[in-house]
Structures are given as C-alpha cells and as structure tokens.
Short mmCIF file of C-alpha atoms and ligand atoms in Angstrom, two decimals:
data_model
loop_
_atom_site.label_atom_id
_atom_site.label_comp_id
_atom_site.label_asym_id
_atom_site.label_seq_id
_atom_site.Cartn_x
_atom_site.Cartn_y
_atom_site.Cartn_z
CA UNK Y 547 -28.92 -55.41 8.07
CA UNK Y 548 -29.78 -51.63 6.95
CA UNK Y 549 -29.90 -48.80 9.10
CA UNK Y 550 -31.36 -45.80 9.42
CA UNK Y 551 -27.88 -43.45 9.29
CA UNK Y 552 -29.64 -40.21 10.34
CA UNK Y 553 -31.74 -42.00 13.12
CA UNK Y 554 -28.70 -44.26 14.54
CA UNK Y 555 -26.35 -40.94 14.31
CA UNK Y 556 -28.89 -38.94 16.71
CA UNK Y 557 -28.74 -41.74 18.85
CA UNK Y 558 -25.22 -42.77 18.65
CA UNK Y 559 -22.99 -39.30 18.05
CA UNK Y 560 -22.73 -36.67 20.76
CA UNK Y 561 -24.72 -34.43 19.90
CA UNK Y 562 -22.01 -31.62 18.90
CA UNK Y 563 -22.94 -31.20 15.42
CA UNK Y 564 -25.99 -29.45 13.77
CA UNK Y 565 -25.80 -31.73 10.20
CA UNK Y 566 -27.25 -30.73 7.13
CA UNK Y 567 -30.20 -33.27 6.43
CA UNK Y 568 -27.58 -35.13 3.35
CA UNK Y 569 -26.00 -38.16 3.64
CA UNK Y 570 -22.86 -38.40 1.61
CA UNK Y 571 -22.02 -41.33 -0.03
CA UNK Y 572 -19.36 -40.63 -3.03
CA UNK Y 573 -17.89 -37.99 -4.87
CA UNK Y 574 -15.08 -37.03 -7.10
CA UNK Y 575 -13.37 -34.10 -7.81
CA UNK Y 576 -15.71 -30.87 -6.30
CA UNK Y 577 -19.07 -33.35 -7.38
CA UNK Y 578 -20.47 -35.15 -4.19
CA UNK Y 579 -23.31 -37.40 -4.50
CA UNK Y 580 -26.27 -37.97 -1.77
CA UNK Y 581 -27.60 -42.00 -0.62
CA UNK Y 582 -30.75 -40.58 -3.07
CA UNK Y 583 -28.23 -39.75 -6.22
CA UNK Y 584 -28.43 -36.41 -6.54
CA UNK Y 585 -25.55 -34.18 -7.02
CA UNK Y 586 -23.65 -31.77 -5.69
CA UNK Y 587 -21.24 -29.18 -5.98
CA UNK Y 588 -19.34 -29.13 -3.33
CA UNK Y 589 -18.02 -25.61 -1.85
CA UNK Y 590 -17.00 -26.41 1.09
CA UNK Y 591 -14.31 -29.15 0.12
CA UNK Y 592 -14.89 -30.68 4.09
CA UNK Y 593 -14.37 -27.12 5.77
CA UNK Y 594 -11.04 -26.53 3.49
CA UNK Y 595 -9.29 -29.50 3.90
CA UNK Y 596 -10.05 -31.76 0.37
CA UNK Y 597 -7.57 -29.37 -1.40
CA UNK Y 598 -7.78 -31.60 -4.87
CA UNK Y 599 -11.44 -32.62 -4.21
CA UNK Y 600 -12.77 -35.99 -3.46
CA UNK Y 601 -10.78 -38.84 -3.74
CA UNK Y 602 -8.31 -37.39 -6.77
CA UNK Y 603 -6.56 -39.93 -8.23
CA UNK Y 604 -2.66 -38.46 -7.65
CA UNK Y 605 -3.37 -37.78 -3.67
CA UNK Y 606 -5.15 -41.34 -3.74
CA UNK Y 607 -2.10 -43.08 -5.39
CA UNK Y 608 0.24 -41.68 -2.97
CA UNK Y 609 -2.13 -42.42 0.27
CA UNK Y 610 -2.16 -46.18 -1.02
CA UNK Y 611 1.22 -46.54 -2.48
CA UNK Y 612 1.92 -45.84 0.86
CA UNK Y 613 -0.47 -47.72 2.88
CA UNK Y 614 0.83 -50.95 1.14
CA UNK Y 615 3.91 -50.02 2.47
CA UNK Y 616 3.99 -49.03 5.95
CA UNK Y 617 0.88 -47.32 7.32
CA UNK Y 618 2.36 -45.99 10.64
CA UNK Y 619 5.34 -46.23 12.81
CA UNK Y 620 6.18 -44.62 15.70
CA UNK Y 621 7.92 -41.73 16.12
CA UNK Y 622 10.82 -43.81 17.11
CA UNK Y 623 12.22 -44.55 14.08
CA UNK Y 624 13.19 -43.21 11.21
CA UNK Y 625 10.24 -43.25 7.89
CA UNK Y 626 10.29 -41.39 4.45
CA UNK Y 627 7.30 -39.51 3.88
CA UNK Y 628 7.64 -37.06 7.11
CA UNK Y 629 11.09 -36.18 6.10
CA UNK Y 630 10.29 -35.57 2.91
CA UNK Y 631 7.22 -33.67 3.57
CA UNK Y 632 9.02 -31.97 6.21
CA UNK Y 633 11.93 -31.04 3.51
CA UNK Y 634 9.01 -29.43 1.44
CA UNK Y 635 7.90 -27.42 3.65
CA UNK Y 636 10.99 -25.59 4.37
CA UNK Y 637 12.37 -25.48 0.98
CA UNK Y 638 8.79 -23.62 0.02
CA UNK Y 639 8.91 -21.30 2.84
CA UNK Y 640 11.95 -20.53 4.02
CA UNK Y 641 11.21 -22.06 7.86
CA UNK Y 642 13.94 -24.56 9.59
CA UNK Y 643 12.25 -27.09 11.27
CA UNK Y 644 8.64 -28.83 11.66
CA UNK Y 645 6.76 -30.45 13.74
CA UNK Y 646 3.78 -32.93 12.78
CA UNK Y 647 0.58 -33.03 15.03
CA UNK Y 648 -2.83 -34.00 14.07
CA UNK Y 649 -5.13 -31.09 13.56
CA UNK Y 650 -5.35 -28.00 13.71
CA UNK Y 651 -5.58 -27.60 17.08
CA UNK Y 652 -2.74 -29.38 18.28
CA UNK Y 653 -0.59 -27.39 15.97
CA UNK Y 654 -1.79 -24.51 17.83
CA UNK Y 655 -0.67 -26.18 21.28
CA UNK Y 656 2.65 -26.79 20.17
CA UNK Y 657 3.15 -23.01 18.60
CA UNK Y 658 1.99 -21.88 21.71
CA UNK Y 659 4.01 -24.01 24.38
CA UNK Y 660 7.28 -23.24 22.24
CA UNK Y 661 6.70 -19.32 22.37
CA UNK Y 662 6.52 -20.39 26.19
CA UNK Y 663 9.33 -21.65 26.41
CA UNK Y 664 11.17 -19.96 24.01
CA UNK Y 665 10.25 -16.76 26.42
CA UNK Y 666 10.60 -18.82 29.77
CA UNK Y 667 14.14 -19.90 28.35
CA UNK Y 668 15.93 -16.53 27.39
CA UNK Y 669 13.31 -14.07 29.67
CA UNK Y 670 12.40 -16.04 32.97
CA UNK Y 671 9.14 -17.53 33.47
CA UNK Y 672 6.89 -14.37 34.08
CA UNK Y 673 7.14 -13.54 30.20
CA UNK Y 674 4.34 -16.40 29.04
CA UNK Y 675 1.63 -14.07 27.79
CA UNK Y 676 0.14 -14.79 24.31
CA UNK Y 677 -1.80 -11.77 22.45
CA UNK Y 678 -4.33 -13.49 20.33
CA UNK Y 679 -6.90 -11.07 18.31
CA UNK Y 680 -10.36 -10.63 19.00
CA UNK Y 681 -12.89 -12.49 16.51
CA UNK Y 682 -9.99 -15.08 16.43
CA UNK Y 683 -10.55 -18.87 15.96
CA UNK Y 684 -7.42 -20.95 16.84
CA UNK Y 685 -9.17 -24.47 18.26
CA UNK Y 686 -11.53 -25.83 20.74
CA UNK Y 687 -8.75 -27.61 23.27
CA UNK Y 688 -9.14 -25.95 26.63
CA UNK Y 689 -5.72 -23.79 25.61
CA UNK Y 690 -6.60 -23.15 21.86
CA UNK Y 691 -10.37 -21.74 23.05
CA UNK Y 692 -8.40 -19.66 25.37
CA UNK Y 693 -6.45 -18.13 22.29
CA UNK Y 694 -9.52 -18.08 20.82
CA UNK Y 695 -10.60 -14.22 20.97
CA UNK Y 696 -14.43 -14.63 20.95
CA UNK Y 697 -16.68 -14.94 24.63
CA UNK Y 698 -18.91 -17.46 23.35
CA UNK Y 699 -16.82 -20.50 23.12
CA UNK Y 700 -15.41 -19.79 26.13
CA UNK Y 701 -18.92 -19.79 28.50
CA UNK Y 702 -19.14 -23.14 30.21
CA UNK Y 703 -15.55 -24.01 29.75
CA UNK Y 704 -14.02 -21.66 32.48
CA UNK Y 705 -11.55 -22.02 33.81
CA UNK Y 706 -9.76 -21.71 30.80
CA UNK Y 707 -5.84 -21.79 30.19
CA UNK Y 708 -4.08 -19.05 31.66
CA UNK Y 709 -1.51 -16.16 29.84
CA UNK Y 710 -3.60 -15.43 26.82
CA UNK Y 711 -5.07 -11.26 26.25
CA UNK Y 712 -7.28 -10.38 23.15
CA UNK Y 713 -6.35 -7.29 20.92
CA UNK Y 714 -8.49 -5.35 18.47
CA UNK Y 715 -7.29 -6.10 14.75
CA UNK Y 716 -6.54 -3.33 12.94
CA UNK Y 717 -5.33 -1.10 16.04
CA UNK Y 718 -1.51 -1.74 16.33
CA UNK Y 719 -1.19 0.76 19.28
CA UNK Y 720 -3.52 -0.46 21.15
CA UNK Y 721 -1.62 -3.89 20.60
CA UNK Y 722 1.65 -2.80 21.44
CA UNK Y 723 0.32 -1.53 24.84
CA UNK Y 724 -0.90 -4.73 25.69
CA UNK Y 725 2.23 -6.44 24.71
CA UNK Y 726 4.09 -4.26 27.59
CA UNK Y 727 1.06 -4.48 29.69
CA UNK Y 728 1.18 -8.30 29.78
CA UNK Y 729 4.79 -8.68 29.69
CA UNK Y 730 4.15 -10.57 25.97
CA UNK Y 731 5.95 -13.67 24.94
CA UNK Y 732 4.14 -14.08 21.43
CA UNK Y 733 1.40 -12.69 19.23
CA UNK Y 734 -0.51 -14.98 17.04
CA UNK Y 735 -3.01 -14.37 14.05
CA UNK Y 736 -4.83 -15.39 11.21
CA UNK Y 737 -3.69 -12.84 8.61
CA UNK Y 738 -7.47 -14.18 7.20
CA UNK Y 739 -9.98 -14.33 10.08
CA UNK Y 740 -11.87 -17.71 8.98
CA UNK Y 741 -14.06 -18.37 11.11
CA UNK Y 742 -14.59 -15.20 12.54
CA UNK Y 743 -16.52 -14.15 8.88
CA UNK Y 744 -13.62 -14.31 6.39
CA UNK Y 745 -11.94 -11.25 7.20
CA UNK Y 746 -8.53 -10.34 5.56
CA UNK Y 747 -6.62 -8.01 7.99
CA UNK Y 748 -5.23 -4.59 7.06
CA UNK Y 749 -1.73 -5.20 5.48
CA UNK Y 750 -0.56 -2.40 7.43
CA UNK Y 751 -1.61 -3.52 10.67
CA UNK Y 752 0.02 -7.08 9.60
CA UNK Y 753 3.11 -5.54 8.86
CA UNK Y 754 3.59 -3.44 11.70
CA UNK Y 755 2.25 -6.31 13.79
CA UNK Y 756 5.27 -7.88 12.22
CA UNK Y 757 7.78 -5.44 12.43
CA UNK Y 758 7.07 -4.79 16.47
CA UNK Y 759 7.35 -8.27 16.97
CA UNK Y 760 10.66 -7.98 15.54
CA UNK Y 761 11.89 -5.48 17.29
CA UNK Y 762 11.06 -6.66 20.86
CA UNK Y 763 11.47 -9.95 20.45
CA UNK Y 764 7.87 -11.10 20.65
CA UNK Y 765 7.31 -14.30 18.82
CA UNK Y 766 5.08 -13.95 15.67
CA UNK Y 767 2.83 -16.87 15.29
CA UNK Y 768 0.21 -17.15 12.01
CA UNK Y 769 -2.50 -19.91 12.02
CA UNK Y 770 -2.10 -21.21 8.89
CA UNK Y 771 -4.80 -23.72 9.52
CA UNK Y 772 -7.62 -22.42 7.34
CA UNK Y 773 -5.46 -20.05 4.97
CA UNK Y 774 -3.10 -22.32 4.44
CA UNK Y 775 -1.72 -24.95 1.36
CA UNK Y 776 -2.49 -22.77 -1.11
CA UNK Y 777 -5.70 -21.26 0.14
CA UNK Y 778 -5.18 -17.81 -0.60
CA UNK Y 779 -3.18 -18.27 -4.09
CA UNK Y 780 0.26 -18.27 -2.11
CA UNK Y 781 1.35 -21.57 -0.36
CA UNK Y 782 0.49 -19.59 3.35
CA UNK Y 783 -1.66 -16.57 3.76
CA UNK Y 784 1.14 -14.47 5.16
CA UNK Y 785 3.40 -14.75 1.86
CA UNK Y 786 0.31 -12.02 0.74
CA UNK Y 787 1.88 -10.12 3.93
CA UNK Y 788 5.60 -9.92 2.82
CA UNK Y 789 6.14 -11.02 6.58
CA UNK Y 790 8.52 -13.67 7.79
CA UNK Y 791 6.78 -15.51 11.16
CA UNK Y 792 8.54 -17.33 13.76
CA UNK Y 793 6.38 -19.88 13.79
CA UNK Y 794 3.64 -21.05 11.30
CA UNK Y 795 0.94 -23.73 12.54
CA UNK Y 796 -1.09 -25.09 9.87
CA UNK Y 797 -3.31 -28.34 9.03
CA UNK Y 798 -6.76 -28.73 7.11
CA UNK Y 799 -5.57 -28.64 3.49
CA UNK Y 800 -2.36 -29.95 4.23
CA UNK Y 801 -3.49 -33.64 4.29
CA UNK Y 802 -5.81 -33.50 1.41
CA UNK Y 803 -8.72 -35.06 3.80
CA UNK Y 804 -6.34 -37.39 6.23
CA UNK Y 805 -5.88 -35.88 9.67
CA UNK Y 806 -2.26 -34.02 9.77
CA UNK Y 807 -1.13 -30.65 11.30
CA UNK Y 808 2.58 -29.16 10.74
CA UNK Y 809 4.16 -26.56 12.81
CA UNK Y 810 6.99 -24.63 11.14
CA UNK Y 811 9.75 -23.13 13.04
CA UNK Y 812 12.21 -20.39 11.94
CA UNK Y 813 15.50 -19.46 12.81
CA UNK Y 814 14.32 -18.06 16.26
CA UNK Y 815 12.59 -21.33 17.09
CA UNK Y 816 14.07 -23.91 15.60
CA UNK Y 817 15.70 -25.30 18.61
CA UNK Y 818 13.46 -24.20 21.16
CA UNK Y 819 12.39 -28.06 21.74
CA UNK Y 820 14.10 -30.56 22.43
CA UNK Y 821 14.31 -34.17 23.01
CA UNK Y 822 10.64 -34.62 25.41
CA UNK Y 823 9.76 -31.74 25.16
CA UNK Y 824 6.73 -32.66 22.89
CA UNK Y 825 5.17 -35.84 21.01
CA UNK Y 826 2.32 -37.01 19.26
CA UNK Y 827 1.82 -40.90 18.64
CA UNK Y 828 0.05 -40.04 15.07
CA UNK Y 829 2.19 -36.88 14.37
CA UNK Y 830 3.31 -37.15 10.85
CA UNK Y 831 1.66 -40.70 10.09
CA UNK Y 832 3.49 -41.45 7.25
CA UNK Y 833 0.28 -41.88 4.81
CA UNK Y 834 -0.94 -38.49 5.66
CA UNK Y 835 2.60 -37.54 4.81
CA UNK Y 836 2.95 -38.99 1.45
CA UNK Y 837 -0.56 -37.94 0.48
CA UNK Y 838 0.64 -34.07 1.76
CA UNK Y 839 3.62 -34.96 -0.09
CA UNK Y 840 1.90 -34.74 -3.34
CA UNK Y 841 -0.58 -32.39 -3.06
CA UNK Y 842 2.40 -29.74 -2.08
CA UNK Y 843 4.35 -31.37 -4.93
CA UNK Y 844 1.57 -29.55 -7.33
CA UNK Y 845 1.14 -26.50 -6.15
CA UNK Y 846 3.92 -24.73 -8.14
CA UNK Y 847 3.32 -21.33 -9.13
CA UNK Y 848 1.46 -21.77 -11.88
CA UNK Y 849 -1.31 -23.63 -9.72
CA UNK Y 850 -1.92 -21.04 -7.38
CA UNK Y 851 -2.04 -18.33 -9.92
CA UNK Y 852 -5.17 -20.29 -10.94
CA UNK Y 853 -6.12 -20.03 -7.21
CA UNK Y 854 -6.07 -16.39 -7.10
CA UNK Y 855 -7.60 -16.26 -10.74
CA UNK Y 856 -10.35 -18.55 -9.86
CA UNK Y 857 -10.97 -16.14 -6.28
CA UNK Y 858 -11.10 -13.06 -8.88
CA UNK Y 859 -13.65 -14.58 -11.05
CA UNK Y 860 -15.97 -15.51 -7.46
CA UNK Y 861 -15.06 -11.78 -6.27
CA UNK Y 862 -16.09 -10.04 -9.88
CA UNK Y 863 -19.24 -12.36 -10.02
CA UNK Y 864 -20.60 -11.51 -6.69
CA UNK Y 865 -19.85 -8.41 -5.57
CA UNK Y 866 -22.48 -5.96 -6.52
CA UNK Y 867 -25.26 -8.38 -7.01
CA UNK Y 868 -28.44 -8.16 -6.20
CA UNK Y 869 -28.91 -9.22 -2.60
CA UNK Y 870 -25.36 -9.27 -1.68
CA UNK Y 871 -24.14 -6.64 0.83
CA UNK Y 872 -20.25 -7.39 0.62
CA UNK Y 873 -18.10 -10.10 -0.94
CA UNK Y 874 -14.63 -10.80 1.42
CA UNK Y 875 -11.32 -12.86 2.08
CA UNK Y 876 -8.83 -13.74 -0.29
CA UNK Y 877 -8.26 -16.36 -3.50
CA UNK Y 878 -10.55 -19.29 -2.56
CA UNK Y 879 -11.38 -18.20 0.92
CA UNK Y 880 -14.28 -16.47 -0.08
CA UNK Y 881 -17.08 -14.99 3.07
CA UNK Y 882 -20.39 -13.61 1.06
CA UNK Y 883 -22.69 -11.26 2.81
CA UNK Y 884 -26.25 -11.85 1.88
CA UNK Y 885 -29.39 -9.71 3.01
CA UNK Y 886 -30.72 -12.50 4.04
CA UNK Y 887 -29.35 -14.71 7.11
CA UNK Y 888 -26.34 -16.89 5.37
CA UNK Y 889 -28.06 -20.01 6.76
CA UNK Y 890 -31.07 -19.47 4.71
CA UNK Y 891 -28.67 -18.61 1.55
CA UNK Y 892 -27.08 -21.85 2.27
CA UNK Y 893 -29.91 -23.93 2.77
CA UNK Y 894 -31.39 -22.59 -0.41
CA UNK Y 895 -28.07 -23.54 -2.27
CA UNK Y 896 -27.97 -27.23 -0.80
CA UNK Y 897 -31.85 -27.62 -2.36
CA UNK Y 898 -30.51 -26.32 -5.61
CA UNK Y 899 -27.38 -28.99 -5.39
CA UNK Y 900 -24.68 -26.79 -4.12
CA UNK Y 901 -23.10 -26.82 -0.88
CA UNK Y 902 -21.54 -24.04 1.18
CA UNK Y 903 -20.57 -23.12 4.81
CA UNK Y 904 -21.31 -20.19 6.84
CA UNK Y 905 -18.90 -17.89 9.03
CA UNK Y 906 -20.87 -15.94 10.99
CA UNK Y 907 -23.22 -13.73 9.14
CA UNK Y 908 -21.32 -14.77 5.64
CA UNK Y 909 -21.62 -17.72 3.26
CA UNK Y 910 -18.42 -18.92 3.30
CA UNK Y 911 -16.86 -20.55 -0.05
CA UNK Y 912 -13.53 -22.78 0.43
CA UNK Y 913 -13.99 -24.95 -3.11
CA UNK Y 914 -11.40 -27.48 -3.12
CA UNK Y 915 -8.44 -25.64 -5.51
CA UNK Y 916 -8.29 -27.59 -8.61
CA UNK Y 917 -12.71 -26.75 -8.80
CA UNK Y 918 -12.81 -26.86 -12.82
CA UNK Y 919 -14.03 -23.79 -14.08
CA UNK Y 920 -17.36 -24.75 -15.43
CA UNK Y 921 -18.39 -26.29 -12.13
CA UNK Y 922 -17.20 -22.83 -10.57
CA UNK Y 923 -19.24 -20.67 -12.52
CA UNK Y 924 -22.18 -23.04 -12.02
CA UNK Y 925 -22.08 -23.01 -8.31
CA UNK Y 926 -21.62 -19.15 -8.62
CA UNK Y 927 -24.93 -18.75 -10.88
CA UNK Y 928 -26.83 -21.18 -8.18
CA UNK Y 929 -25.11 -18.67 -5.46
CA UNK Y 930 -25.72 -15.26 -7.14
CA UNK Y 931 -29.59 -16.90 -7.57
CA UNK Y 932 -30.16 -18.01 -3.96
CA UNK Y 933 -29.15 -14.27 -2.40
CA UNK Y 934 -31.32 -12.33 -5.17
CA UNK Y 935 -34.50 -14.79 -4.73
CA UNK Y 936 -33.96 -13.75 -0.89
CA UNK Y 937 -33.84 -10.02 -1.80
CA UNK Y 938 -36.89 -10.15 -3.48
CA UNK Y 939 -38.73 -11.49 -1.02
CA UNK Y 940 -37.88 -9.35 1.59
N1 PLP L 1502 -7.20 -22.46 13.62
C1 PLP L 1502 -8.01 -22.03 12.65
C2 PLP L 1502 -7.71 -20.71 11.98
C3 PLP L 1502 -9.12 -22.78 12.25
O1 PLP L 1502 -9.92 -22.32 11.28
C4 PLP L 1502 -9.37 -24.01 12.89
C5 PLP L 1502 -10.54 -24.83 12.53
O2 PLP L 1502 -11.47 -24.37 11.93
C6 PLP L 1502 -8.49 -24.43 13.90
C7 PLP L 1502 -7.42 -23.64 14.24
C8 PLP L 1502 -8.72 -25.74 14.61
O3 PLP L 1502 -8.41 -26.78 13.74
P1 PLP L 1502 -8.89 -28.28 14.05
O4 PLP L 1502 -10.36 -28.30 13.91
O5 PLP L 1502 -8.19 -29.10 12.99
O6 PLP L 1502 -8.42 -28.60 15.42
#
C-alpha cells in the first residue's frame, strides 16, 4: 500500500508543526537525502540534537550493542549505561549527582522543583520564586512556559504555574531587586539565548549573576539544553562563563538523536531529593545512555577546539557580507541576521540543498559537531549566496 506522507500527516498529526515541504528519508553524517534523492546539507542537525550527524557509525554501535542487550528497565534496578553516563558527567564537570528525564523540558521541571524545595527545606515555603530572563526559552510544559520569559507562548495557556518573575538580561541591578522583591529561591538562564535569536549574554552580567547568587544563597540554574554537549566548544555553555551552577539541566545533544535529558546537581543540591521525591519511567533508558555514553566519550579537548574553530570559520565567513546585518552566538550555535526575513533566507537555502532553522529574526546554524570541513564551507557559500541574492533585490 503507498501513501501519500504529506497528505496522511495533515490529516493524521495535530496540527502543531509548520513542516518544510521535504520528506526525509536517509542521511549520514551532516548529508540528508529527500523521498526524490536530492541532497542536503543539513544545518540544523534535528534542532541541535544529532551531535555526530545522522546515524554515525560509533553512536550507532553503542545504541545497538545495547539494544541487543537490554533495551529498558525500570528504574528499579540497577543497569550500566546510566551509571556510567552519569559518572561522565560529573567527572567532566565537576557536579555530584544527576538525574535522567526525557527532554528538555522535563529537565527543566526537575531543576525547578529542587530549587523549590531546596528553598522550602532550609527557608520555609514562602521562598519558591524562580527569576527566569526575558526572551528566555526553557519548555512548553505548563511550568517550563511559565519560566519561559516571552508573552506569546504564554496567551491561551493561562493560568500558568505560579512563582516565576522575568528579568532584563544584561541589567544585574535590576535583577537583584527582583530577587528581594520576590523573596527568590533560584535564578535560571541560558548563558546563550537559543531560541530567543542566539544571543550570548554579557559575561559580566553572567558573572555577577553568578556571584549574587552566591552570596544570598539563590540557586543558579543554566539550561544547558540547547548550548549544551559541546555546543559552544566547551562541554556546557557556562564553562565559557568561568561560573560554577547549582544545577545544570540539559538534553538535545546529549542523546545523539534518542530522547534523554540529565539534570546535574552540585554540592548545594545534591541531596535535595530524595527517595519519591521524583521519577521518570524512561529517565535514563539505558540505550539513550550508552549512545550518550559515547558521544561524551569523544568530545575530549581536542574535539571541541575543532568546535570553536569550525564556529570561527562560520563567524569570519559571514559577518560583513553582503546582506547580512549581524552574525551571533557562540562555536556552532550560530544566529545570522539577514536583510531579508530569515524565513525567506532559509527557504532559499533548502531550494539550493541546504537546511537551516530560524530564531526569531535570525537564521539559526546548529551543524551537527563533527560537520567535515568541506561540507561546512559549502553550506556557508550556499548561505553567504542566499542573504546577498536577497539584498539585491531589495
Ligand atoms: N530549554 C531550552 C534552552 C531549549 O532550547 C529547549 C528546546 O528548544 C527546551 C528547554 C525544551 O526542550 P524540549 O523540547 O526537549 O522539551
């Protein structure tokens, strides 16, 4: 029987996503290929989460190495990969404990239900208040749109959860003030707004962010779950920061393209749950483990020095050219401002076999990290091409 995919997905997925007109139907590496055969570069690497690309062969050998062997368990018992994943993780940063969700989202929910109680415990239960930043994106649960500091995913939703307030980035006054205003249990960021157009924050507001967070015992939470695994050319965004959170949620690129989310606890948190206090019947399924496993298993030093050179080489390429305004974010979390609208830019790229994302009013570039060089710098010249045909025009 044959199908028409596009019709049948109209009439058979809500209707929450706007899809490109492609239908993917292999790839390897950063190369994607369409049900008509032609090819693709592919920038977006599944909105930062195929960190080695399609289907690489070292992530794939782990995901079925383990699959033959035990594909999930509950969290009941005792299984390899999460404890060795989990091992990982704090060895490379310096954190005590994690927790596994799911997505991004849910990693989000647990950071923000341990600041909770992590206030509730040692300040009474009128100190719940998280400070998210406006422009934020932190998850589309009814809790994580409510730390999300933009109106418009909120409308419709109302009520939302309670306890969250939205400060301008940049102005660490004005944050402070509305840490004593709200009686603050926690402040969480992206050190690199994502969604919000690929905006790396001032270091200076990060690290005084930081430091009064510190120094009045407000939780420090960074969503990790775009910047993370290596995005940035350090293993998490805030490493760039020379800050050390109290928590760290991250997912996307952690998995390598199977669903997993980690929350990393440090020595403030690291006992702040206990036994019931949360649970997750997928959280750290041990084949999205071992494939995590080994992608973190690569990205030694030398790795994400490539990361950061490969971000250089997008930054030096772009900026300047003709019909680009501004070129932003950090290693290969790259937000392009175009003169023309960013979804014509990208539409003009996917006719010309390369695909990117948008953020807002930016064409947004998160290449999965190993992109060979040669397949960079062509999706670069098809890039720099799309936003100068657009400036001529107008
Ligand atoms: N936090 C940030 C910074 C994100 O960019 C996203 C997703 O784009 C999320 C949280 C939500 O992650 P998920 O879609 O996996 O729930």
């Amino acid at each position: 029987m044959s199908i028409d995919i596009k019709e049948a997905d109209h009439q058979y997925i809500a209707n929450t996503y706007a899809r490109f007109p492609v239908r993917i139907v292999s790839g390897k590496g950063s190369l994607v290929f369409d049900d008509e055969g032609k090819r693709y570069i592919d920038m977006g690497s599944g909105i930062g989460v195929t960190s080695f690309g399609i289907s690489d062969d070292i992530w794939a050998e782990a995901v079925y190495g383990q699959l033959k062997k035990v594909q999930h368990m509950s969290n009941l018992y005792y299984t390899d990969p999460c404890v060795l994943l989990a091992k990982t993780l704090c060895e490379r940063t310096g954190m005590k404990k994690v927790f596994f969700s799911n997505s991004g989202a849910e990693a989000n929910e647990c950071a923000i239900k341990t600041a909770r109680k992590y206030a509730c415990d040692k300040y009474g239960p009128d100190r719940y208040t998280v400070i998210t930043l406006k422009n934020s994106f932190h998850g589309r649960t009814i809790t994580t749109l409510a730390a999300t500091g933009q109106e418009h995913y909120h409308e419709q939703f109302r009520p939302l959860t309670a306890g969250f307030a939205y400060a301008e980035p940049g102005n660490v006054e004005a944050l402070k003030k509305l840490a004593a205003e709200t009686n603050a249990a926690a402040v969480m960021v992206e050190c690199i707004q994502g969604e919000g157009g690929v905006i790396a924050l001032d270091e200076g507001f990060i690290r005084e962010t930081a430091a009064f967070c510190a120094q009045e015992d407000v939780l420090l939470i960074v969503d990790e779950v775009q910047s993370g695994n290596g995005r940035t050319g350090e293993l998490y965004s805030y490493m760039n920061y020379g800050i050390s959170p109290d928590i760290v949620s991250t997912a996307k690129g952690l998995g390598g393209g199977l669903p997993l989310g980690a929350i990393l606890f440090g020595e403030k948190t690291e006992h702040v749950l206990g036994y019931g206090d949360h649970g997750s019947t997928f959280g750290g399924n041990p084949v999205c483990c071992a494939g995590a496993l080994s992608i973190l298993e690569r990205m030694d030093r030398g790795f994400l020095d490539e990361v950061r050179q490969k971000g250089k080489y997008i930054f030096s390429a772009l900026t300047g050219a003709k019909g680009i305004e501004t070129v932003s974010g950090m290693g290969l979390m790259i937000g392009v401002k175009p003169c023309r609208p960013a979804a014509e830019i990208v539409a003009a790229c996917r006719e010309k076999g390369v695909l990117c994302l948008t953020a807002k009013d930016k064409v947004r570039l998160l290449p999965a990290l190993n992109i060979p060089m040669d397949i960079l710098k062509e999706a670069v010249a098809v890039i720099a091409e799309a936003c100068a045909e657009g400036a001529e025009e107008k």
